[in-house]
């Protein structure tokens, strides 16, 4: 489906989420910054956020992948030097650059170290994301922020809509064991460093279930995007 004509109109403020935030608190936070809506993806680890992001990209959205941008930032010489100065040579990869597995082990065991790393990476990722969005083509239908710590980092204030990907824990555990080799305790340990899932869900404007077939998810994503663009385009300021 081509959403370009619908998206070419004006912008919409945020709908009131199902949580405690009122529409007046949130409405218009991003109005005027972009000509098309900004969608923020959130959900549990292994819920399929990146899969949904790719589906949105296939439908004409511009996707800012925070993980990919952070990985790119970790390859920058000045960032490598800062990490080496703080943590020593053992975080260096055998060939070149940073061993991200060793860095992950450090930051997921020590909140202060995680916050320090975020203070280094977040400004770089923010700059990359803004550059990507600024260069979006005229036929882009929406902008998407795919960031693991979307809410924790306050990126929801940059979004017109927050989409929560809801996937049962047993499915997420199976995916993470198959694709990342995680033990069952690893998921709980990592999510303990994030906002509780119930809180993330309550802050979302829409919840998308991901416990069925890929085709079902694709249809749900397309229907969600079509509704979002229609709402965005029909606002009085359009």
PDB file of C-alpha atoms in Angstrom:
ATOM      1  CA  UNK A   1       0.000   0.000   0.000  1.00  0.00           C
ATOM      2  CA  UNK A   2       1.179   3.497  -0.865  1.00  0.00           C
ATOM      3  CA  UNK A   3       0.677   5.902   2.027  1.00  0.00           C
ATOM      4  CA  UNK A   4       2.497   8.855   0.474  1.00  0.00           C
ATOM      5  CA  UNK A   5      -0.533  10.992  -0.401  1.00  0.00           C
ATOM      6  CA  UNK A   6      -2.051  10.580   3.054  1.00  0.00           C
ATOM      7  CA  UNK A   7       1.227  11.435   4.739  1.00  0.00           C
ATOM      8  CA  UNK A   8       1.847  14.551   2.684  1.00  0.00           C
ATOM      9  CA  UNK A   9      -0.584  16.587   4.773  1.00  0.00           C
ATOM     10  CA  UNK A  10       0.151  18.098   8.171  1.00  0.00           C
ATOM     11  CA  UNK A  11       1.036  16.765  11.616  1.00  0.00           C
ATOM     12  CA  UNK A  12      -0.837  15.424  14.610  1.00  0.00           C
ATOM     13  CA  UNK A  13      -0.303  15.758  18.336  1.00  0.00           C
ATOM     14  CA  UNK A  14      -0.132  12.725  20.552  1.00  0.00           C
ATOM     15  CA  UNK A  15      -3.229  10.797  21.502  1.00  0.00           C
ATOM     16  CA  UNK A  16      -3.750  10.338  25.194  1.00  0.00           C
ATOM     17  CA  UNK A  17      -1.998   7.082  26.152  1.00  0.00           C
ATOM     18  CA  UNK A  18      -3.697   4.486  28.349  1.00  0.00           C
ATOM     19  CA  UNK A  19      -1.440   5.392  31.262  1.00  0.00           C
ATOM     20  CA  UNK A  20      -1.452   8.392  33.596  1.00  0.00           C
ATOM     21  CA  UNK A  21      -0.358  11.064  31.136  1.00  0.00           C
ATOM     22  CA  UNK A  22      -3.035  13.435  29.883  1.00  0.00           C
ATOM     23  CA  UNK A  23      -3.367  14.498  26.257  1.00  0.00           C
ATOM     24  CA  UNK A  24      -2.620  18.101  27.197  1.00  0.00           C
ATOM     25  CA  UNK A  25       0.669  17.000  28.744  1.00  0.00           C
ATOM     26  CA  UNK A  26       1.777  15.308  25.558  1.00  0.00           C
ATOM     27  CA  UNK A  27      -0.017  16.987  22.677  1.00  0.00           C
ATOM     28  CA  UNK A  28       2.088  18.998  20.300  1.00  0.00           C
ATOM     29  CA  UNK A  29       5.491  18.052  21.705  1.00  0.00           C
ATOM     30  CA  UNK A  30       6.763  17.249  18.223  1.00  0.00           C
ATOM     31  CA  UNK A  31       4.441  19.447  16.183  1.00  0.00           C
ATOM     32  CA  UNK A  32       6.387  21.559  13.745  1.00  0.00           C
ATOM     33  CA  UNK A  33       9.557  19.500  13.894  1.00  0.00           C
ATOM     34  CA  UNK A  34       8.612  17.057  11.125  1.00  0.00           C
ATOM     35  CA  UNK A  35       6.055  17.044   8.324  1.00  0.00           C
ATOM     36  CA  UNK A  36       5.211  13.369   8.955  1.00  0.00           C
ATOM     37  CA  UNK A  37       4.551  11.414  12.176  1.00  0.00           C
ATOM     38  CA  UNK A  38       7.339  10.041  14.347  1.00  0.00           C
ATOM     39  CA  UNK A  39       6.720   6.543  15.735  1.00  0.00           C
ATOM     40  CA  UNK A  40       8.638   5.228  18.734  1.00  0.00           C
ATOM     41  CA  UNK A  41       8.890   1.457  19.147  1.00  0.00           C
ATOM     42  CA  UNK A  42       9.028  -0.121  22.590  1.00  0.00           C
ATOM     43  CA  UNK A  43       8.484  -3.530  24.168  1.00  0.00           C
ATOM     44  CA  UNK A  44      10.368  -6.296  25.904  1.00  0.00           C
ATOM     45  CA  UNK A  45      13.726  -7.653  24.795  1.00  0.00           C
ATOM     46  CA  UNK A  46      13.119 -10.153  22.006  1.00  0.00           C
ATOM     47  CA  UNK A  47       9.585  -8.912  21.368  1.00  0.00           C
ATOM     48  CA  UNK A  48      10.203  -8.296  17.674  1.00  0.00           C
ATOM     49  CA  UNK A  49      10.664  -4.520  17.625  1.00  0.00           C
ATOM     50  CA  UNK A  50      13.292  -4.700  14.893  1.00  0.00           C
ATOM     51  CA  UNK A  51      11.065  -6.994  12.853  1.00  0.00           C
ATOM     52  CA  UNK A  52       8.245  -4.463  13.095  1.00  0.00           C
ATOM     53  CA  UNK A  53      10.702  -1.694  12.205  1.00  0.00           C
ATOM     54  CA  UNK A  54      11.666  -3.537   9.014  1.00  0.00           C
ATOM     55  CA  UNK A  55       8.002  -3.972   8.108  1.00  0.00           C
ATOM     56  CA  UNK A  56       7.446  -0.251   8.602  1.00  0.00           C
ATOM     57  CA  UNK A  57      10.486   0.453   6.440  1.00  0.00           C
ATOM     58  CA  UNK A  58       9.040  -1.726   3.680  1.00  0.00           C
ATOM     59  CA  UNK A  59       5.855   0.362   3.902  1.00  0.00           C
ATOM     60  CA  UNK A  60       7.747   3.585   3.243  1.00  0.00           C
ATOM     61  CA  UNK A  61       8.945   4.691   6.673  1.00  0.00           C
ATOM     62  CA  UNK A  62      12.437   5.947   7.493  1.00  0.00           C
ATOM     63  CA  UNK A  63      13.813   3.897  10.391  1.00  0.00           C
ATOM     64  CA  UNK A  64      16.479   5.054  12.827  1.00  0.00           C
ATOM     65  CA  UNK A  65      18.026   1.885  14.279  1.00  0.00           C
ATOM     66  CA  UNK A  66      19.624   2.974  17.557  1.00  0.00           C
ATOM     67  CA  UNK A  67      21.495  -0.320  17.994  1.00  0.00           C
ATOM     68  CA  UNK A  68      23.117  -0.013  14.568  1.00  0.00           C
ATOM     69  CA  UNK A  69      23.972   3.617  15.226  1.00  0.00           C
ATOM     70  CA  UNK A  70      25.487   2.782  18.618  1.00  0.00           C
ATOM     71  CA  UNK A  71      27.525   0.011  17.004  1.00  0.00           C
ATOM     72  CA  UNK A  72      28.811   2.523  14.468  1.00  0.00           C
ATOM     73  CA  UNK A  73      29.636   4.955  17.279  1.00  0.00           C
ATOM     74  CA  UNK A  74      31.688   2.258  19.024  1.00  0.00           C
ATOM     75  CA  UNK A  75      33.893   2.121  15.928  1.00  0.00           C
ATOM     76  CA  UNK A  76      34.829   5.796  16.199  1.00  0.00           C
ATOM     77  CA  UNK A  77      38.483   6.239  17.288  1.00  0.00           C
ATOM     78  CA  UNK A  78      37.638   8.858  19.911  1.00  0.00           C
ATOM     79  CA  UNK A  79      35.012   6.582  21.494  1.00  0.00           C
ATOM     80  CA  UNK A  80      37.368   3.595  21.472  1.00  0.00           C
ATOM     81  CA  UNK A  81      39.966   5.698  23.246  1.00  0.00           C
ATOM     82  CA  UNK A  82      37.509   6.789  25.951  1.00  0.00           C
ATOM     83  CA  UNK A  83      36.445   3.201  26.628  1.00  0.00           C
ATOM     84  CA  UNK A  84      40.042   2.012  26.688  1.00  0.00           C
ATOM     85  CA  UNK A  85      41.007   4.767  29.118  1.00  0.00           C
ATOM     86  CA  UNK A  86      38.165   3.824  31.471  1.00  0.00           C
ATOM     87  CA  UNK A  87      38.120   0.022  31.244  1.00  0.00           C
ATOM     88  CA  UNK A  88      41.545  -0.940  29.993  1.00  0.00           C
ATOM     89  CA  UNK A  89      42.851  -2.914  27.046  1.00  0.00           C
ATOM     90  CA  UNK A  90      40.748  -6.000  27.824  1.00  0.00           C
ATOM     91  CA  UNK A  91      37.696  -4.371  26.174  1.00  0.00           C
ATOM     92  CA  UNK A  92      39.558  -4.184  22.863  1.00  0.00           C
ATOM     93  CA  UNK A  93      38.743  -6.785  20.223  1.00  0.00           C
ATOM     94  CA  UNK A  94      41.481  -9.171  19.103  1.00  0.00           C
ATOM     95  CA  UNK A  95      41.614  -7.674  15.615  1.00  0.00           C
ATOM     96  CA  UNK A  96      40.593  -4.043  16.081  1.00  0.00           C
ATOM     97  CA  UNK A  97      37.959  -1.901  17.717  1.00  0.00           C
ATOM     98  CA  UNK A  98      35.844  -2.736  20.764  1.00  0.00           C
ATOM     99  CA  UNK A  99      34.714  -6.152  21.984  1.00  0.00           C
ATOM    100  CA  UNK A 100      31.011  -5.398  22.433  1.00  0.00           C
ATOM    101  CA  UNK A 101      30.395  -8.600  24.396  1.00  0.00           C
ATOM    102  CA  UNK A 102      32.873  -7.508  27.058  1.00  0.00           C
ATOM    103  CA  UNK A 103      31.394  -4.017  27.141  1.00  0.00           C
ATOM    104  CA  UNK A 104      27.898  -5.477  27.565  1.00  0.00           C
ATOM    105  CA  UNK A 105      29.127  -7.599  30.461  1.00  0.00           C
ATOM    106  CA  UNK A 106      30.427  -4.483  32.204  1.00  0.00           C
ATOM    107  CA  UNK A 107      27.419  -2.224  31.720  1.00  0.00           C
ATOM    108  CA  UNK A 108      24.749  -4.799  32.508  1.00  0.00           C
ATOM    109  CA  UNK A 109      26.406  -5.544  35.849  1.00  0.00           C
ATOM    110  CA  UNK A 110      27.050  -1.949  36.890  1.00  0.00           C
ATOM    111  CA  UNK A 111      24.438   0.770  36.453  1.00  0.00           C
ATOM    112  CA  UNK A 112      26.942   3.579  36.933  1.00  0.00           C
ATOM    113  CA  UNK A 113      29.080   2.216  34.096  1.00  0.00           C
ATOM    114  CA  UNK A 114      26.012   1.823  31.902  1.00  0.00           C
ATOM    115  CA  UNK A 115      25.042   5.434  32.509  1.00  0.00           C
ATOM    116  CA  UNK A 116      28.581   6.559  31.729  1.00  0.00           C
ATOM    117  CA  UNK A 117      28.543   4.684  28.419  1.00  0.00           C
ATOM    118  CA  UNK A 118      25.130   6.110  27.581  1.00  0.00           C
ATOM    119  CA  UNK A 119      26.457   9.620  28.210  1.00  0.00           C
ATOM    120  CA  UNK A 120      29.056   8.933  25.517  1.00  0.00           C
ATOM    121  CA  UNK A 121      26.874   7.174  22.959  1.00  0.00           C
ATOM    122  CA  UNK A 122      23.486   8.890  23.231  1.00  0.00           C
ATOM    123  CA  UNK A 123      24.597  12.295  21.889  1.00  0.00           C
ATOM    124  CA  UNK A 124      26.276  10.614  18.923  1.00  0.00           C
ATOM    125  CA  UNK A 125      23.232   8.454  18.183  1.00  0.00           C
ATOM    126  CA  UNK A 126      20.967  11.494  18.531  1.00  0.00           C
ATOM    127  CA  UNK A 127      23.031  13.399  15.973  1.00  0.00           C
ATOM    128  CA  UNK A 128      22.958  10.467  13.547  1.00  0.00           C
ATOM    129  CA  UNK A 129      19.198  10.060  13.968  1.00  0.00           C
ATOM    130  CA  UNK A 130      18.457  13.742  13.378  1.00  0.00           C
ATOM    131  CA  UNK A 131      20.648  13.736  10.270  1.00  0.00           C
ATOM    132  CA  UNK A 132      18.810  10.680   8.936  1.00  0.00           C
ATOM    133  CA  UNK A 133      15.392  12.205   9.549  1.00  0.00           C
ATOM    134  CA  UNK A 134      16.423  15.548   8.065  1.00  0.00           C
ATOM    135  CA  UNK A 135      17.472  13.783   4.869  1.00  0.00           C
ATOM    136  CA  UNK A 136      14.239  11.767   4.547  1.00  0.00           C
ATOM    137  CA  UNK A 137      12.872  11.794   1.016  1.00  0.00           C
ATOM    138  CA  UNK A 138       9.655  13.605   0.153  1.00  0.00           C
ATOM    139  CA  UNK A 139       7.766  10.334  -0.258  1.00  0.00           C
ATOM    140  CA  UNK A 140       8.614   8.998   3.222  1.00  0.00           C
ATOM    141  CA  UNK A 141       5.365   8.322   5.106  1.00  0.00           C
ATOM    142  CA  UNK A 142       6.635   8.280   8.707  1.00  0.00           C
ATOM    143  CA  UNK A 143       9.792   8.352  10.805  1.00  0.00           C
ATOM    144  CA  UNK A 144      10.520   5.488  13.203  1.00  0.00           C
ATOM    145  CA  UNK A 145      12.776   5.374  16.263  1.00  0.00           C
ATOM    146  CA  UNK A 146      13.799   1.787  17.035  1.00  0.00           C
ATOM    147  CA  UNK A 147      15.654   2.138  20.341  1.00  0.00           C
ATOM    148  CA  UNK A 148      15.865  -0.440  23.165  1.00  0.00           C
ATOM    149  CA  UNK A 149      15.780   2.335  25.794  1.00  0.00           C
ATOM    150  CA  UNK A 150      13.259   4.574  24.043  1.00  0.00           C
ATOM    151  CA  UNK A 151      11.346   5.482  27.212  1.00  0.00           C
ATOM    152  CA  UNK A 152      14.267   5.288  29.614  1.00  0.00           C
ATOM    153  CA  UNK A 153      16.188   7.790  27.484  1.00  0.00           C
ATOM    154  CA  UNK A 154      13.208  10.149  27.233  1.00  0.00           C
ATOM    155  CA  UNK A 155      12.905   9.704  23.473  1.00  0.00           C
ATOM    156  CA  UNK A 156       9.128   9.434  23.775  1.00  0.00           C
ATOM    157  CA  UNK A 157       9.103  13.241  23.882  1.00  0.00           C
ATOM    158  CA  UNK A 158      10.382  13.180  20.289  1.00  0.00           C
ATOM    159  CA  UNK A 159       7.534  10.934  19.136  1.00  0.00           C
ATOM    160  CA  UNK A 160       3.973  11.504  17.962  1.00  0.00           C
ATOM    161  CA  UNK A 161       3.015   7.905  18.742  1.00  0.00           C
ATOM    162  CA  UNK A 162       4.450   5.138  20.924  1.00  0.00           C
ATOM    163  CA  UNK A 163       3.882   1.580  19.685  1.00  0.00           C
ATOM    164  CA  UNK A 164       4.346  -1.255  22.203  1.00  0.00           C
ATOM    165  CA  UNK A 165       5.147  -4.691  20.760  1.00  0.00           C
ATOM    166  CA  UNK A 166       3.511  -7.219  23.093  1.00  0.00           C
ATOM    167  CA  UNK A 167       5.033 -10.705  23.008  1.00  0.00           C
ATOM    168  CA  UNK A 168       4.641 -13.402  25.700  1.00  0.00           C
ATOM    169  CA  UNK A 169       7.749 -14.039  27.777  1.00  0.00           C
ATOM    170  CA  UNK A 170       7.966 -17.715  26.806  1.00  0.00           C
ATOM    171  CA  UNK A 171       8.171 -16.766  23.128  1.00  0.00           C
ATOM    172  CA  UNK A 172      10.798 -14.119  23.831  1.00  0.00           C
ATOM    173  CA  UNK A 173      12.839 -16.579  25.906  1.00  0.00           C
ATOM    174  CA  UNK A 174      12.793 -19.106  23.066  1.00  0.00           C
ATOM    175  CA  UNK A 175      13.874 -16.521  20.495  1.00  0.00           C
ATOM    176  CA  UNK A 176      16.701 -15.221  22.653  1.00  0.00           C
ATOM    177  CA  UNK A 177      17.974 -18.724  23.370  1.00  0.00           C
ATOM    178  CA  UNK A 178      17.918 -19.625  19.669  1.00  0.00           C
ATOM    179  CA  UNK A 179      19.357 -16.404  18.249  1.00  0.00           C
ATOM    180  CA  UNK A 180      21.617 -15.131  21.036  1.00  0.00           C
ATOM    181  CA  UNK A 181      22.322 -18.217  23.111  1.00  0.00           C
ATOM    182  CA  UNK A 182      20.923 -16.619  26.267  1.00  0.00           C
ATOM    183  CA  UNK A 183      20.245 -18.598  29.411  1.00  0.00           C
ATOM    184  CA  UNK A 184      16.736 -18.150  30.903  1.00  0.00           C
ATOM    185  CA  UNK A 185      18.090 -15.895  33.655  1.00  0.00           C
ATOM    186  CA  UNK A 186      19.739 -13.482  31.207  1.00  0.00           C
ATOM    187  CA  UNK A 187      16.473 -11.952  30.011  1.00  0.00           C
ATOM    188  CA  UNK A 188      15.305 -11.183  33.549  1.00  0.00           C
ATOM    189  CA  UNK A 189      18.699  -9.743  34.464  1.00  0.00           C
ATOM    190  CA  UNK A 190      18.789  -7.373  31.520  1.00  0.00           C
ATOM    191  CA  UNK A 191      15.176  -6.286  31.800  1.00  0.00           C
ATOM    192  CA  UNK A 192      15.728  -5.480  35.470  1.00  0.00           C
ATOM    193  CA  UNK A 193      17.825  -2.538  34.241  1.00  0.00           C
ATOM    194  CA  UNK A 194      14.877  -1.195  32.222  1.00  0.00           C
ATOM    195  CA  UNK A 195      11.413   0.134  33.014  1.00  0.00           C
ATOM    196  CA  UNK A 196       8.923  -2.626  33.906  1.00  0.00           C
ATOM    197  CA  UNK A 197       6.997  -3.908  30.890  1.00  0.00           C
ATOM    198  CA  UNK A 198       3.653  -2.956  32.444  1.00  0.00           C
ATOM    199  CA  UNK A 199       4.877   0.617  32.719  1.00  0.00           C
ATOM    200  CA  UNK A 200       6.097   0.639  29.123  1.00  0.00           C
ATOM    201  CA  UNK A 201       2.763  -0.753  27.979  1.00  0.00           C
ATOM    202  CA  UNK A 202       0.847   1.897  29.928  1.00  0.00           C
ATOM    203  CA  UNK A 203       2.890   4.657  28.271  1.00  0.00           C
ATOM    204  CA  UNK A 204       2.102   3.435  24.756  1.00  0.00           C
ATOM    205  CA  UNK A 205      -0.610   4.814  22.499  1.00  0.00           C
ATOM    206  CA  UNK A 206      -1.109   1.471  20.777  1.00  0.00           C
ATOM    207  CA  UNK A 207      -0.294  -2.151  21.651  1.00  0.00           C
ATOM    208  CA  UNK A 208       0.495  -4.589  18.859  1.00  0.00           C
ATOM    209  CA  UNK A 209       0.394  -8.316  19.649  1.00  0.00           C
ATOM    210  CA  UNK A 210       3.201 -10.460  18.250  1.00  0.00           C
ATOM    211  CA  UNK A 211       2.365 -14.012  19.233  1.00  0.00           C
ATOM    212  CA  UNK A 212       1.175 -15.381  15.910  1.00  0.00           C
ATOM    213  CA  UNK A 213       2.372 -15.840  12.363  1.00  0.00           C
ATOM    214  CA  UNK A 214       4.584 -13.321  10.581  1.00  0.00           C
ATOM    215  CA  UNK A 215       1.796 -12.691   8.076  1.00  0.00           C
ATOM    216  CA  UNK A 216      -0.571 -11.735  10.907  1.00  0.00           C
ATOM    217  CA  UNK A 217       1.985  -9.304  12.295  1.00  0.00           C
ATOM    218  CA  UNK A 218       2.547  -7.746   8.868  1.00  0.00           C
ATOM    219  CA  UNK A 219      -1.185  -7.147   8.425  1.00  0.00           C
ATOM    220  CA  UNK A 220      -1.426  -5.589  11.887  1.00  0.00           C
ATOM    221  CA  UNK A 221       1.537  -3.299  11.203  1.00  0.00           C
ATOM    222  CA  UNK A 222       0.072  -2.142   7.885  1.00  0.00           C
ATOM    223  CA  UNK A 223      -3.334  -1.477   9.466  1.00  0.00           C
ATOM    224  CA  UNK A 224      -1.710   0.447  12.323  1.00  0.00           C
ATOM    225  CA  UNK A 225       0.311   2.635   9.964  1.00  0.00           C
ATOM    226  CA  UNK A 226      -2.696   3.340   7.747  1.00  0.00           C
ATOM    227  CA  UNK A 227      -4.742   4.469  10.769  1.00  0.00           C
ATOM    228  CA  UNK A 228      -1.901   6.582  12.150  1.00  0.00           C
ATOM    229  CA  UNK A 229      -1.370   8.410   8.872  1.00  0.00           C
ATOM    230  CA  UNK A 230      -5.103   8.964   8.471  1.00  0.00           C
ATOM    231  CA  UNK A 231      -5.334  10.472  11.967  1.00  0.00           C
ATOM    232  CA  UNK A 232      -2.238  12.578  11.338  1.00  0.00           C
ATOM    233  CA  UNK A 233      -3.588  13.923   8.064  1.00  0.00           C
ATOM    234  CA  UNK A 234      -7.088  14.713   9.346  1.00  0.00           C
ATOM    235  CA  UNK A 235      -6.083  17.079  12.141  1.00  0.00           C
ATOM    236  CA  UNK A 236      -7.473  20.636  11.942  1.00  0.00           C
ATOM    237  CA  UNK A 237      -4.009  22.078  11.253  1.00  0.00           C
ATOM    238  CA  UNK A 238      -3.561  19.956   8.141  1.00  0.00           C
TER     239      UNK A 238
END
